[in-house]
Every structure is written in structure tokens, then in C-alpha cells.
CSV table of C-alpha atoms and ligand atoms in Angstrom, one decimal:
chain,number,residue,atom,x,y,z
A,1,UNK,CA,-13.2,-5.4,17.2
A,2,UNK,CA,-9.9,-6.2,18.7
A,3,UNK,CA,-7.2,-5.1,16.4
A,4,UNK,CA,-3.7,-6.1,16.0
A,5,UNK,CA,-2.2,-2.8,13.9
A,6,UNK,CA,1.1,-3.6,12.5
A,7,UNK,CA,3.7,-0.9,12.1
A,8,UNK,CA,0.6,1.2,14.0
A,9,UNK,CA,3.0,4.0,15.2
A,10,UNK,CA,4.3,4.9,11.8
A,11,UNK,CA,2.5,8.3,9.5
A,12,UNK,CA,-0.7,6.2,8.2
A,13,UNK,CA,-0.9,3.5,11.5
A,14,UNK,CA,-1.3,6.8,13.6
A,15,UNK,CA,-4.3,8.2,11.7
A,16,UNK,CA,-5.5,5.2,11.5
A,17,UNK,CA,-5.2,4.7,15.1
A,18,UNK,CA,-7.4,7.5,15.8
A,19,UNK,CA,-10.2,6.5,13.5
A,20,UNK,CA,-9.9,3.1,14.7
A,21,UNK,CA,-10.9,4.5,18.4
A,22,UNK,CA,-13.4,6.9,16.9
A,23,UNK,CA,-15.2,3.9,15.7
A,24,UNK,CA,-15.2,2.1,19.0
A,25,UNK,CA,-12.4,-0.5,18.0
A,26,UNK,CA,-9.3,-2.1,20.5
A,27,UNK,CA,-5.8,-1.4,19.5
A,28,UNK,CA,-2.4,-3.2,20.3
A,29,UNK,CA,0.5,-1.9,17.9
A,30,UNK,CA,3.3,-4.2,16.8
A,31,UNK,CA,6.1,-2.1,15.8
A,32,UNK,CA,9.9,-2.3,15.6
A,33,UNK,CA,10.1,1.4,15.6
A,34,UNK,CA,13.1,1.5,13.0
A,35,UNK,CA,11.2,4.3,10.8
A,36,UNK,CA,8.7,5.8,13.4
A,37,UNK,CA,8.4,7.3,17.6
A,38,UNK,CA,6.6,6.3,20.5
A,39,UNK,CA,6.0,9.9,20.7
A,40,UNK,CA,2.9,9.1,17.6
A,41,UNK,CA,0.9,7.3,20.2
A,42,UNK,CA,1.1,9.6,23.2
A,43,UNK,CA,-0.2,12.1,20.5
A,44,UNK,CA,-2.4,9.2,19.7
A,45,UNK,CA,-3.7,9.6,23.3
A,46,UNK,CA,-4.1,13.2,23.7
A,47,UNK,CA,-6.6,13.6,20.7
A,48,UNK,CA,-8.7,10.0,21.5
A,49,UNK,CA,-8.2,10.0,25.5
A,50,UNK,CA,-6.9,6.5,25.3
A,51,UNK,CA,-3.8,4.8,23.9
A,52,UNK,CA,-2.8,2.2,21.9
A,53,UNK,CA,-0.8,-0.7,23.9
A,54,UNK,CA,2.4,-0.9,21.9
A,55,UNK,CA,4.8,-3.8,21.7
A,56,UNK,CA,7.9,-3.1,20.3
A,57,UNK,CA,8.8,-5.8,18.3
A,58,UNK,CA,9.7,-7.2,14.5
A,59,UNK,CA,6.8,-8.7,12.6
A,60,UNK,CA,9.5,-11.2,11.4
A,61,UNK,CA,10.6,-12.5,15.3
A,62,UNK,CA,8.6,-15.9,15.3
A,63,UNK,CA,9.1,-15.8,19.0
A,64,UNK,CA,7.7,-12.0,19.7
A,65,UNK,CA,4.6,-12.1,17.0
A,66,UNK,CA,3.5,-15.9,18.5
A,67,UNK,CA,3.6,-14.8,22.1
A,68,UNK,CA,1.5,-11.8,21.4
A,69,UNK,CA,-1.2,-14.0,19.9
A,70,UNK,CA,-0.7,-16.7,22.6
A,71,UNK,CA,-1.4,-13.9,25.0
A,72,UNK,CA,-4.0,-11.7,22.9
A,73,UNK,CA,-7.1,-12.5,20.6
A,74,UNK,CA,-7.6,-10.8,17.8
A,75,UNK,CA,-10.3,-9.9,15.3
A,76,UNK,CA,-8.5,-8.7,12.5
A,77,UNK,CA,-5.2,-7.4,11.5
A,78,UNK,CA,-4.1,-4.2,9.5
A,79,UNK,CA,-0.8,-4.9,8.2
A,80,UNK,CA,1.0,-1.2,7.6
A,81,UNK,CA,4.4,-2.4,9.1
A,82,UNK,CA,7.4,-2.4,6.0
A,83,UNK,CA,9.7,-0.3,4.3
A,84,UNK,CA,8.5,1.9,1.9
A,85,UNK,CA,11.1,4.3,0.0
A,86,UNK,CA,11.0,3.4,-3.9
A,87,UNK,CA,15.0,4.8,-4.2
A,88,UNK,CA,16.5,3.1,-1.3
A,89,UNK,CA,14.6,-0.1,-2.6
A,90,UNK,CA,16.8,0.1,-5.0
A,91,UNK,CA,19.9,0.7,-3.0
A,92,UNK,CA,19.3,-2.3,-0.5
A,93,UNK,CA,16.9,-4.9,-2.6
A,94,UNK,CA,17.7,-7.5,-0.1
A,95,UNK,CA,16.8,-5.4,3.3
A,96,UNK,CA,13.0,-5.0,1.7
A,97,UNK,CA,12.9,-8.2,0.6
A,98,UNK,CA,13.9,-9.6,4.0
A,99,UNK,CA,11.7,-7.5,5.8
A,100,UNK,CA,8.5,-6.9,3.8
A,101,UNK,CA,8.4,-10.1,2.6
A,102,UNK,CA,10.0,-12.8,4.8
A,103,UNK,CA,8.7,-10.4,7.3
A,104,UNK,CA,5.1,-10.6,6.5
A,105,UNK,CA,5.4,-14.2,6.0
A,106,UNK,CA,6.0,-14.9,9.5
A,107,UNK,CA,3.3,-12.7,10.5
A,108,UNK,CA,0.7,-15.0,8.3
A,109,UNK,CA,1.9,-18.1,9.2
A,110,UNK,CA,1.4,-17.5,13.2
A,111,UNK,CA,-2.2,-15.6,12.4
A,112,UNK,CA,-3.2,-18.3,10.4
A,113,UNK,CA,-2.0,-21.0,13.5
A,114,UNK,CA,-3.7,-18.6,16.0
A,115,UNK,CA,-6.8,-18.5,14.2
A,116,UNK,CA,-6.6,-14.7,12.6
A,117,UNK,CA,-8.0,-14.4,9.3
A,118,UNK,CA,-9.2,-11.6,8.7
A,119,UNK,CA,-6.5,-9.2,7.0
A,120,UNK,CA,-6.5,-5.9,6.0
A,121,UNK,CA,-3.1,-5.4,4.0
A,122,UNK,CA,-1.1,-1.6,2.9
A,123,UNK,CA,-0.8,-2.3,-0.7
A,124,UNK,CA,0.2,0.9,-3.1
A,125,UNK,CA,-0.7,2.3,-6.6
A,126,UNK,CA,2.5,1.2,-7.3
A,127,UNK,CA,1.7,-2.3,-8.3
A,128,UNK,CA,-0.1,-0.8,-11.5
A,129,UNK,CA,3.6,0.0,-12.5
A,130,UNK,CA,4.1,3.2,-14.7
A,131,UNK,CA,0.4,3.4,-16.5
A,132,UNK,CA,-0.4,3.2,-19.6
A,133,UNK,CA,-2.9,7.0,-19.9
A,134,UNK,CA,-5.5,4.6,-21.6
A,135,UNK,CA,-5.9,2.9,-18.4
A,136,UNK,CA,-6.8,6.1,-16.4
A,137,UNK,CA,-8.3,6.2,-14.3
A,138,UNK,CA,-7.1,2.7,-12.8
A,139,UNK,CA,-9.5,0.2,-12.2
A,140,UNK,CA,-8.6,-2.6,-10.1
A,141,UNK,CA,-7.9,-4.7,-12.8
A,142,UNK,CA,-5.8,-2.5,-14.4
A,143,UNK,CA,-2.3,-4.3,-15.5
A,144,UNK,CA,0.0,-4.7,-12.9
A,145,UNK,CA,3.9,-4.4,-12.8
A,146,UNK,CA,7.1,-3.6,-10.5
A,147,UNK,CA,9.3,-1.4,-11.0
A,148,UNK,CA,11.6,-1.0,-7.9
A,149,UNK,CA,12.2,-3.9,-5.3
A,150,UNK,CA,9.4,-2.1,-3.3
A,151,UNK,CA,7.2,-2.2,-5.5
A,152,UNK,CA,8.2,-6.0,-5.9
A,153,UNK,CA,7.2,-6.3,-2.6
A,154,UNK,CA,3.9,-5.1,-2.7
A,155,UNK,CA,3.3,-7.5,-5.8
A,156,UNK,CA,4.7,-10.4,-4.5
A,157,UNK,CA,2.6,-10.1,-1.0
A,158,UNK,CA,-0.3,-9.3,-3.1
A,159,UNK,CA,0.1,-12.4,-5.3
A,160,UNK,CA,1.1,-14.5,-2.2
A,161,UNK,CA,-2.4,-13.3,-0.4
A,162,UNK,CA,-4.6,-14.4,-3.9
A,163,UNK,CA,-3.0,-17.6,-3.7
A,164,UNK,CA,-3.5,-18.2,0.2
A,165,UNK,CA,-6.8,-17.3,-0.3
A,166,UNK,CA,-7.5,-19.4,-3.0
A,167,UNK,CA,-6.0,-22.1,-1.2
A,168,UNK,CA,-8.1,-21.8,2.3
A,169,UNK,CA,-11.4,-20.5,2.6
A,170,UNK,CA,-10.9,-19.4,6.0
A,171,UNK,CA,-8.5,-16.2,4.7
A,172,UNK,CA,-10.5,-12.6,4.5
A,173,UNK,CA,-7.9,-10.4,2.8
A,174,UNK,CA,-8.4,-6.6,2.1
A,175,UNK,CA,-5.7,-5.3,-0.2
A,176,UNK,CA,-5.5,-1.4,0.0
A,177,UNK,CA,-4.0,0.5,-2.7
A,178,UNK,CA,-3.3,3.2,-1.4
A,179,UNK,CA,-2.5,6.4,-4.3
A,180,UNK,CA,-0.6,9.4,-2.7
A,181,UNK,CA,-1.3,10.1,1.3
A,182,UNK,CA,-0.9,13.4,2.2
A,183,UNK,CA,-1.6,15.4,5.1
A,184,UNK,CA,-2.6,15.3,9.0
A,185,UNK,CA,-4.8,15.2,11.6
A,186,UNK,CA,-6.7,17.9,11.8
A,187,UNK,CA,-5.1,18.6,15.8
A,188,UNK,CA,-1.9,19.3,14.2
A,189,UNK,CA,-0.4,16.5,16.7
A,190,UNK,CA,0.4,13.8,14.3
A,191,UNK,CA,1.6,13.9,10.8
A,192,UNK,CA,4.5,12.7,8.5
A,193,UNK,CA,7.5,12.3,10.1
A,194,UNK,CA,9.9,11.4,7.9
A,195,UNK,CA,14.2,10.9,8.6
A,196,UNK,CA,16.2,13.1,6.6
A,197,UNK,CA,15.7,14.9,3.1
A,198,UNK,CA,11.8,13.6,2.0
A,199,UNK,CA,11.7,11.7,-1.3
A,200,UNK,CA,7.9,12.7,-1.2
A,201,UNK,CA,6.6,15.5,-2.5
A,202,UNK,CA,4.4,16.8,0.6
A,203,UNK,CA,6.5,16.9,3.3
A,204,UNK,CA,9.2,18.6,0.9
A,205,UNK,CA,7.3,21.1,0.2
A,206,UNK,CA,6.3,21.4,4.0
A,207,UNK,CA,10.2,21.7,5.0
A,208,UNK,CA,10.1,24.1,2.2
A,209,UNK,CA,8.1,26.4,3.9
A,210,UNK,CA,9.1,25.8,7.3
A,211,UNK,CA,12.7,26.9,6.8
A,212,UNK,CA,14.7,23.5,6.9
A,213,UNK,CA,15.2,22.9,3.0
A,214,UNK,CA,15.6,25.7,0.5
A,215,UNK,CA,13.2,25.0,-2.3
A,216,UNK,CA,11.6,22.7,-4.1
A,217,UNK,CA,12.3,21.3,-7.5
A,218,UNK,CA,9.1,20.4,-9.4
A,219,UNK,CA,10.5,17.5,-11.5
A,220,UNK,CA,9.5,18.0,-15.1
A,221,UNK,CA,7.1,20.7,-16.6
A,222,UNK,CA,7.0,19.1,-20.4
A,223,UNK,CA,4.8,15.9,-19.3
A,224,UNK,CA,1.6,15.4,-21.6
A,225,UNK,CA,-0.7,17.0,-18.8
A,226,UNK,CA,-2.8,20.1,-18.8
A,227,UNK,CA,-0.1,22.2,-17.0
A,228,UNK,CA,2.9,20.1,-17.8
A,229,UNK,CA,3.9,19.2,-14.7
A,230,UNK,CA,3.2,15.3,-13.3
A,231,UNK,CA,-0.3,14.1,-12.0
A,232,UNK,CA,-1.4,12.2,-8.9
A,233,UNK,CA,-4.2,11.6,-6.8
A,234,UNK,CA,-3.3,13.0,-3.3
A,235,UNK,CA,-5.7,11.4,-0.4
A,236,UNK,CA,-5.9,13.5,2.8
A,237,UNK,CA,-4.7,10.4,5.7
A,238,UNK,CA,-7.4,11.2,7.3
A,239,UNK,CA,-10.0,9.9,4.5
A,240,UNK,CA,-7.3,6.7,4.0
A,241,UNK,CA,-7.6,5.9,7.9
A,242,UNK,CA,-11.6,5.9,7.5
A,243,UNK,CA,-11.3,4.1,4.5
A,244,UNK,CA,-9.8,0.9,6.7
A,245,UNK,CA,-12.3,1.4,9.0
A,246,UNK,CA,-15.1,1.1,6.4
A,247,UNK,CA,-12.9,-1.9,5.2
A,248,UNK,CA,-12.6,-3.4,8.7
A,249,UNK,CA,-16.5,-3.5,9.1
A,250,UNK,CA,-16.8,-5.2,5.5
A,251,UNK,CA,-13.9,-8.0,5.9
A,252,UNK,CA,-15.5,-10.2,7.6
A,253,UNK,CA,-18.5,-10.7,5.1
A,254,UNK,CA,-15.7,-10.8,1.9
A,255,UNK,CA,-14.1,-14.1,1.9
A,256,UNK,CA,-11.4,-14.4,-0.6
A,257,UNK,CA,-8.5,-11.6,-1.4
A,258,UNK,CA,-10.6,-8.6,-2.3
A,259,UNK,CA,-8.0,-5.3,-4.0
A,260,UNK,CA,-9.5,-1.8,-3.9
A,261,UNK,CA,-8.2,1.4,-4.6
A,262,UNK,CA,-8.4,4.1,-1.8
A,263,UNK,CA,-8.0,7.5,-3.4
A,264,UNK,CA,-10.1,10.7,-4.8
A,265,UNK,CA,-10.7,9.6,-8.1
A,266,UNK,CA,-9.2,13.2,-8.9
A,267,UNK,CA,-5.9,13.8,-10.9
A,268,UNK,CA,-4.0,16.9,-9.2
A,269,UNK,CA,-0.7,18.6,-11.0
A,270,UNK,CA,2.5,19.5,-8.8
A,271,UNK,CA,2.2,23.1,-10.1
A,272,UNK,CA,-1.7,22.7,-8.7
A,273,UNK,CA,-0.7,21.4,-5.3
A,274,UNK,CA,1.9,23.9,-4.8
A,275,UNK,CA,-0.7,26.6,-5.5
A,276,UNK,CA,-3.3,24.9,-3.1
A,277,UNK,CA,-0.2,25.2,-0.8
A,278,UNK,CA,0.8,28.5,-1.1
A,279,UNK,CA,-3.6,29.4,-0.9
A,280,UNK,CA,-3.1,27.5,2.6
A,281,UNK,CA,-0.3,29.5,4.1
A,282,UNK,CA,-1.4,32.6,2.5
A,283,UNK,CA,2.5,33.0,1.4
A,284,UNK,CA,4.2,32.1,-2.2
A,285,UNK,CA,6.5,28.9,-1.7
A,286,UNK,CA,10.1,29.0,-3.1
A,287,UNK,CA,10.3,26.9,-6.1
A,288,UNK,CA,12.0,26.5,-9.8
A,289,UNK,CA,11.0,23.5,-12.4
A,290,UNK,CA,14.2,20.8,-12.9
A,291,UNK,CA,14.7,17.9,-14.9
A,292,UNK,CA,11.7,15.1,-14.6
A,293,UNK,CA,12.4,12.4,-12.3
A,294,UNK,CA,13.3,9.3,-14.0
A,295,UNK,CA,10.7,6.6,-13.6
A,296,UNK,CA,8.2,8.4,-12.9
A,297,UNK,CA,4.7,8.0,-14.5
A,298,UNK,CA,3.0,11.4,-16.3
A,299,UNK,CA,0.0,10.8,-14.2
A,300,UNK,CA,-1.9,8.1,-12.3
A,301,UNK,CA,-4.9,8.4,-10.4
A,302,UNK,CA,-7.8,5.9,-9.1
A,303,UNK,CA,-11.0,5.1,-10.1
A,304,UNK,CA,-12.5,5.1,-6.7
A,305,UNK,CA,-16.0,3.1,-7.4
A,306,UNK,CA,-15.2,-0.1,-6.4
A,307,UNK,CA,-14.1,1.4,-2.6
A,308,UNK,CA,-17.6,3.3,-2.9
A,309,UNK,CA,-19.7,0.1,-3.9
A,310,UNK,CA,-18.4,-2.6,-1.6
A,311,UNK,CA,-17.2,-0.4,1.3
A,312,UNK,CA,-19.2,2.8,1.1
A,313,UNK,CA,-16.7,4.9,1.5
A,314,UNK,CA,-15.6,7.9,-0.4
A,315,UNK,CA,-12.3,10.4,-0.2
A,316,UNK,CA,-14.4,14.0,1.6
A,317,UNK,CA,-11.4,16.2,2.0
A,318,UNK,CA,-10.1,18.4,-0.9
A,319,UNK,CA,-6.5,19.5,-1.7
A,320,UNK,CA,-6.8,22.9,0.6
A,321,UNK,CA,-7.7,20.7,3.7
A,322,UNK,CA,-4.8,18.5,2.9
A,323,UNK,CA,-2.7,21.4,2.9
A,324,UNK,CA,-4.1,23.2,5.3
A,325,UNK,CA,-3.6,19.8,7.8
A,326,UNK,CA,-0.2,19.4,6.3
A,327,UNK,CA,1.2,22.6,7.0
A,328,UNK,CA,-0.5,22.8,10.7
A,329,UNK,CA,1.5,19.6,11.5
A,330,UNK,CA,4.9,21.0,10.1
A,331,UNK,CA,4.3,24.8,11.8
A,332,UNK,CA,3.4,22.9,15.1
A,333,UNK,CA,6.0,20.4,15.1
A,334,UNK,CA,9.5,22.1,12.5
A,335,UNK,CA,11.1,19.2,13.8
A,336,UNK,CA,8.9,16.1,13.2
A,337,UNK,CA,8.1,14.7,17.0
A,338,UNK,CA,11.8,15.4,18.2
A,339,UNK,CA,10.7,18.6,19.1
A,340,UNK,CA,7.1,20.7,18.8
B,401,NAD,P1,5.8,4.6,8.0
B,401,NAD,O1,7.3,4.2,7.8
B,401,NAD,O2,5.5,5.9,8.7
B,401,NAD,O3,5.2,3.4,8.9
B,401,NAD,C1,5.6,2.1,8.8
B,401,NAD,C2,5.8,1.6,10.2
B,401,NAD,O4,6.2,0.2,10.2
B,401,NAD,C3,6.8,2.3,11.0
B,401,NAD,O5,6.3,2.7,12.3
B,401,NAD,C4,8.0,1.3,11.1
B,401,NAD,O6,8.7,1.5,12.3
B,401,NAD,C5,7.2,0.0,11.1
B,401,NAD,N1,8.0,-1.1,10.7
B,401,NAD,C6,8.7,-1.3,9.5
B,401,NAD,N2,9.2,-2.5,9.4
B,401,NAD,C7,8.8,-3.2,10.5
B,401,NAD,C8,9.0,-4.5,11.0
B,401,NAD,N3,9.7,-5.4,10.3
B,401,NAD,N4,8.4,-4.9,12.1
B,401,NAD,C9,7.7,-4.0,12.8
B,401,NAD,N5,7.5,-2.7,12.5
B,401,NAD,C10,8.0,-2.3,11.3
B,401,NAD,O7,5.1,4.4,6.6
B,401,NAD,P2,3.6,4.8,6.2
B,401,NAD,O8,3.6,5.9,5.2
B,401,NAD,O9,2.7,4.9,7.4
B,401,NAD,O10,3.2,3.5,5.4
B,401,NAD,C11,2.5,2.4,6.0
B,401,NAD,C12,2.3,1.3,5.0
B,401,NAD,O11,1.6,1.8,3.8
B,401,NAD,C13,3.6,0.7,4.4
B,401,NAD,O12,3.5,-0.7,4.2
B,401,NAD,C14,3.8,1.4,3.1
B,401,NAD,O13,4.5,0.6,2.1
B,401,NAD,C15,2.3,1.6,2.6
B,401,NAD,N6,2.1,2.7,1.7
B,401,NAD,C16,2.5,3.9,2.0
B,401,NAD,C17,2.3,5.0,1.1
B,401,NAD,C18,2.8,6.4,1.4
B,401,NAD,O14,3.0,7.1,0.5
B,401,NAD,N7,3.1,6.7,2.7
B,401,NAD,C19,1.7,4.7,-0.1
B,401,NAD,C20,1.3,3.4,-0.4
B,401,NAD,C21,1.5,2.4,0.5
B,402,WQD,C1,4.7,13.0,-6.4
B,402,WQD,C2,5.0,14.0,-7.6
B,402,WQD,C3,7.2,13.9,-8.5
B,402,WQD,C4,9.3,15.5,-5.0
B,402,WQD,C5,5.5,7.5,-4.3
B,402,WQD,C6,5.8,6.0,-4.5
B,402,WQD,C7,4.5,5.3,-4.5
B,402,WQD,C8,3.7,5.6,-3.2
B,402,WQD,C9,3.5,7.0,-3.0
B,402,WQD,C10,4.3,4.0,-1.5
B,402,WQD,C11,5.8,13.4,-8.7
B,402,WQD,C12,6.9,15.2,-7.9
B,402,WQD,C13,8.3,15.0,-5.9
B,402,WQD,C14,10.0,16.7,-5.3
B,402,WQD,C15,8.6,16.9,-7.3
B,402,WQD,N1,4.4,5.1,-2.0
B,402,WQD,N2,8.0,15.7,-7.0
B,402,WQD,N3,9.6,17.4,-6.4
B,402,WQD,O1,6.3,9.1,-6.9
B,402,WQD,O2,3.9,9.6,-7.1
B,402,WQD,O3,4.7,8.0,-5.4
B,402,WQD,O4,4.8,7.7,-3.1
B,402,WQD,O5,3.7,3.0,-1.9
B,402,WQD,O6,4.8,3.9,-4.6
B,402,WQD,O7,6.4,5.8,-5.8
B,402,WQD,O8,5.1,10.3,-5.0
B,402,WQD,O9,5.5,12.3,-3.5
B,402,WQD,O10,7.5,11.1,-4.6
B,402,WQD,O11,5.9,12.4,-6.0
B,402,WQD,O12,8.3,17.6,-8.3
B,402,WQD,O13,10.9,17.1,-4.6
B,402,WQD,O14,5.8,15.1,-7.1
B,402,WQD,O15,7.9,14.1,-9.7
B,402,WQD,O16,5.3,13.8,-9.9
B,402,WQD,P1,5.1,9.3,-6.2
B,402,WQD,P2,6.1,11.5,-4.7
């Protein structure tokens, strides 16, 4: 297929990048670069032998987005291009509305005059909102809720898609909840990169070890879990960039706005992933417990049979690989893609 991968240079666009080639697929990447380098898809090149072509451009310029579908045809499109920090959501509500939503609103409207409509769309856990435990694992058609102006965004887009869809037969959308990606490519050439101190717990705990921050706080060890501390499903970005490929060969046959979860199906604790962690780099990782986080849930993880059933496609790699892939990145690049 020819693919038009939106925001394509970013952490989970990279990987997907590779397992898009791996699968014989064409890429151009739209990207405005404001959260992500060039640098990803020369590393891009060096494990696949061929590069994406990358515009650099705003999914929200009418004039940019129609002239590269004037000029290109596409199959399908995997939307990954939006902000994506839950805190600073809350800082600037506006700047994630404007460009998540009235972003992605322009992008539709000129795939949908150009004829592209197949969709394949970064949603988040976060839409099931903080979960109620009797609802774990979540199902698809769990309750959903937003509770940050991200999260909003994800919703809304989500609800926006269901009624497009509904509305014109001709739309194919995948929605991909996506739980807690983690890790990198096995090369140790592309990974997380993210500006400043991480909100996320990974590459924390990454700059942990590498020198650059301190320690890490685990947030909380008094949560109604078996070790206290908070649970999540952490999905190597490896298994999520196969599962748009398995989602990519299915979208054409699913007409309609079709959500699935992509994650393990396993719960994992903080204090667990730290010890998978410290099993990877065979050294102990400096950390103390602090207050819990406000807002966050106790634990959330996926049921994963729906991905499984309709897309055959199931998480393969295990906490240590994540680790093990995580760390790689960080030892082989202590400065993100600046330097390494
Ligand atoms: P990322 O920031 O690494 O990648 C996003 C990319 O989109 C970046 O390259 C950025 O430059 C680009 N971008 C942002 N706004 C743009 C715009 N208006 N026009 C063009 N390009 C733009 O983030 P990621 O972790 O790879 O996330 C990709 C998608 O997956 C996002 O939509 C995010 O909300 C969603 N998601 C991420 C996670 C996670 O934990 N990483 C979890 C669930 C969902
Ligand atoms: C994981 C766990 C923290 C940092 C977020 C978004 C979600 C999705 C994925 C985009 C929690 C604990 C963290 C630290 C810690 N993103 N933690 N010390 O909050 O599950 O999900 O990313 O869609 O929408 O909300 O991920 O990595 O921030 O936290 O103890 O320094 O690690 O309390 O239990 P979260 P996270």
C-alpha cells in the first residue's frame, strides 16, 4: 500500500515506519517536527535500507496537506501526528485543542475530497478515563471519559470518526488504543526521544540509569494492588508498530469506525518494571517511593481479544525485552538523537 504516516518521525511513527517497510508498504511522512528530528528517519534508513520521503509540514495547513494529495495517491492513512502530554494539556487546553482537533479536521476533510478513506487513527487508553477495577481488564466497550484536555481530544476525534462513519459508508476507520508504549527497536537506533524532564515512566527511569536525572520517584506504594504500587500494561513499540500493520491489511475489509485495544492483556506494577529494569542492566536503579500522582488510576490494562480476533495480532515481547530495548536505545544514544 501507499501510506501517508502522519507525525511518522515522532517515537511510535518511527517504529512504525520500520514495520511498515518490513511488510513491503510505501511511506511519505507528514510532520511539522515541533516534538520530533529528521534524524528518526535517517535511522529509519539505516536499519530498512530505504527511507521514508518526509514533508515537513502541519496537518492543519489546508494548502500543504491538499497539495500533497493533489500530487500523491494514497491507500490509507495512519494518523500519529498531535500533542500528547496529559499535564501540559492542562497548562495550554487551547494549543491541543487547536492542533489535535482542528488539526485533524483538516486532514479528514482533504482525505475525504481526495478520495482517502481508509484511516488508521492513534487513540489512547486514556479515553476509558480513570477505571472502575470491575471493568478490568477493559474491553472496548468499557465506559469512556476525559480527564485532561488530551484526553478530550482523543474522545472528541473518536466520537467525530463514529459519526463520519455513520454518516458515509465510504469511511474505513481503525481507532487504536494504544495502553503504555515502551521500548525500542531492537538496533538501538531509534527510541523515545523525549524534550526535557519525561512525564513517562520509561524513559525516566532510562535517564535514571543513564546519569542525566538522579532517581526516580515511584508515585504511590499504598494503591489496592498486589505490591502497592500502580499497574499498567506496558507494550514493547515494536509489537504496537506490527499491530498497525496487522490493522492496515484488515481496514480495508472493515467498513465503519472499528476501536480496538493494542496491548498485552498483562497488568505490570512500577516496583515490577523497575525490577525487570534493573534484571536488564544487571545493576540496581536509584529509587525511593513518594506521594501518588494525582489522577492517576490504581491500574488499567487491556483485554487484548478483540485485536487477536479481528486482526490476528498479539503483543510477543515481554517486560525484559522492553527493557532490555529501552535501555540499548538510551546507552547508545544519552542524549536522545542530538548526540549518539
Ligand atoms: P511523538 O510526539 O513522538 O510523535 C508525534 C509526532 O507528531 C511528532 O513527530 C510531532 O512532531 C508530530 N506532530 C505533532 N503535531 C503535529 C502537527 N500539527 N502536524 C504535523 N506533525 C505534528 O508521540 P508518540 O508517542 O509517537 O505518539 C504518537 C501518537 O500516539 C500521538 O497521537 C499520541 O497521542 C498517541 N499515543 C501515544 C502514547 C504514548 O504513550 N506515547 C499512548 C497513547 C497514544
Ligand atoms: C506509568 C506509571 C505513574 C513516572 C500516560 C498517559 C496516557 C498514555 C500513556 C497517551 C504510573 C508511575 C511515572 C514517574 C512513577 N499516553 N510513575 N514515577 O500515566 O499510565 O499514562 O501515558 O495517550 O494517556 O496518561 O503513564 O508512564 O506517566 O506512568 O512512579 O516518575 O508510572 O504513577 O503509575 P500513564 P506514565
Amino acid at each position: 500500500m501507499k501510506l501517508l504516516v502522519t507525525g511518522g518521525a515522532g517515537y511510535i511513527g518511527s517504529h512504525t515506519c520500520v514495520a511498515a517497510f518490513a511488510a513491503g508498504h510505501e511511506i511519505t511522512v507528514l510532520d511539522n517536527l515541533c516534538n520530533s528530528s529528521p534524524e528518526a528517519l535517517e535511522r529509519v534508513e539505516r536499519i530498512c535500507g530505504k527511507k521514508p520521503r518526509l514533508v515537513v509540514g502541519d496537518i492543519g495547513d489546508r494548502a500543504c496537506v491538499r497539495a500533497l494529495l493533489d500530487a500523491e495517491k494514497f491507500d490509507a492513512t495512519i494518523h500519529f501526528a498531535g500533542l500528547k502530554a496529559v499535564g501540559e494539556s492542562v497548562e495550554k487546553p487551547w494549543e491541543y485543542y487547536e492542533n489535535n482537533i482542528a488539526g485533524t479536521l483538516v486532514l479528514l476533510d482533504e482525505l475525504r475530497r481526495h478520495g482517502v478513506f481508509n484511516f488508521v487513527f492513534s487513540s489512547s487508553a486514556t479515553v476509558y478515563g480513570n477505571p472502575d477495577p470491575a471493568n478490568l481488564p477493559l474491553r472496548e466497550d468499557a465506559p469512556l471519559a476525559a480527564l485532561s484536555p488530551y484526553g478530550a481530544t482523543k474522545l472528541w476525534l473518536e466520537e467525530m470518526m463514529r459519526a463520519m462513519a455513520k454518516a458515509d459508508p465510504r469511511w474505513h476507520f481503525m481507532l487504536l488504543r494504544y495502553f503504555n508504549p515502551v521500548g525500542a527497536h531492537e538496533s538501538g537506533l531509534i527510541g523515545e526521544d523525549p524534550g526535557g524532564i519525561p512525564n513517562n515512566l520509561m524513559p525516566y527511569i532510562t535517564q535514571v540509569a543513564v546519569g542525566r536525572l538522579k532517581e526516580l520517584t515511584i508515585f504511590g506504594r499504598d494503591y489496592p494492588t498486589p505490591d502497592g504500587t500502580c499497574v499498567r500494561d506496558y507494550i514493547h513499540v515494536c509489537d504496537l508498530a506490527e499491530g498497525h500493520v496487522a490493522a492496515l491489511a484488515k481496514v480495508a475489509d472493515l467498513p465503519g469506525c472499528t476501536a480496538i485495544n493494542l496491548g498485552t492483556g498483562c497488568g505490570t506494577s512500577v516496583a515490577q518494571l523497575v525490577a525487570s529494569f534493573e534484571k536488564a542492566t544487571g545493576r540496581p536503579l536509584p529509587h525511593r517511593y513518594g506521594e501518588r500522582r494525582p489522577g492517576d488510576a490504581a491500574a488499567c490494562w487491556a483485554d487484548a481479544t478483540k485485536a487477536r480476533e479481528l486482526l490476528g495480532w498479539v503483543a510477543k515481547r515481554d517486560c525484559d525485552a522492553m527493557c532490555r530495548d529501552a535501555w540499548r536505545y538510551q546507552s547508545m544514544n544519552p542524549d536522545g538523537y542530538r548526540r549518539g
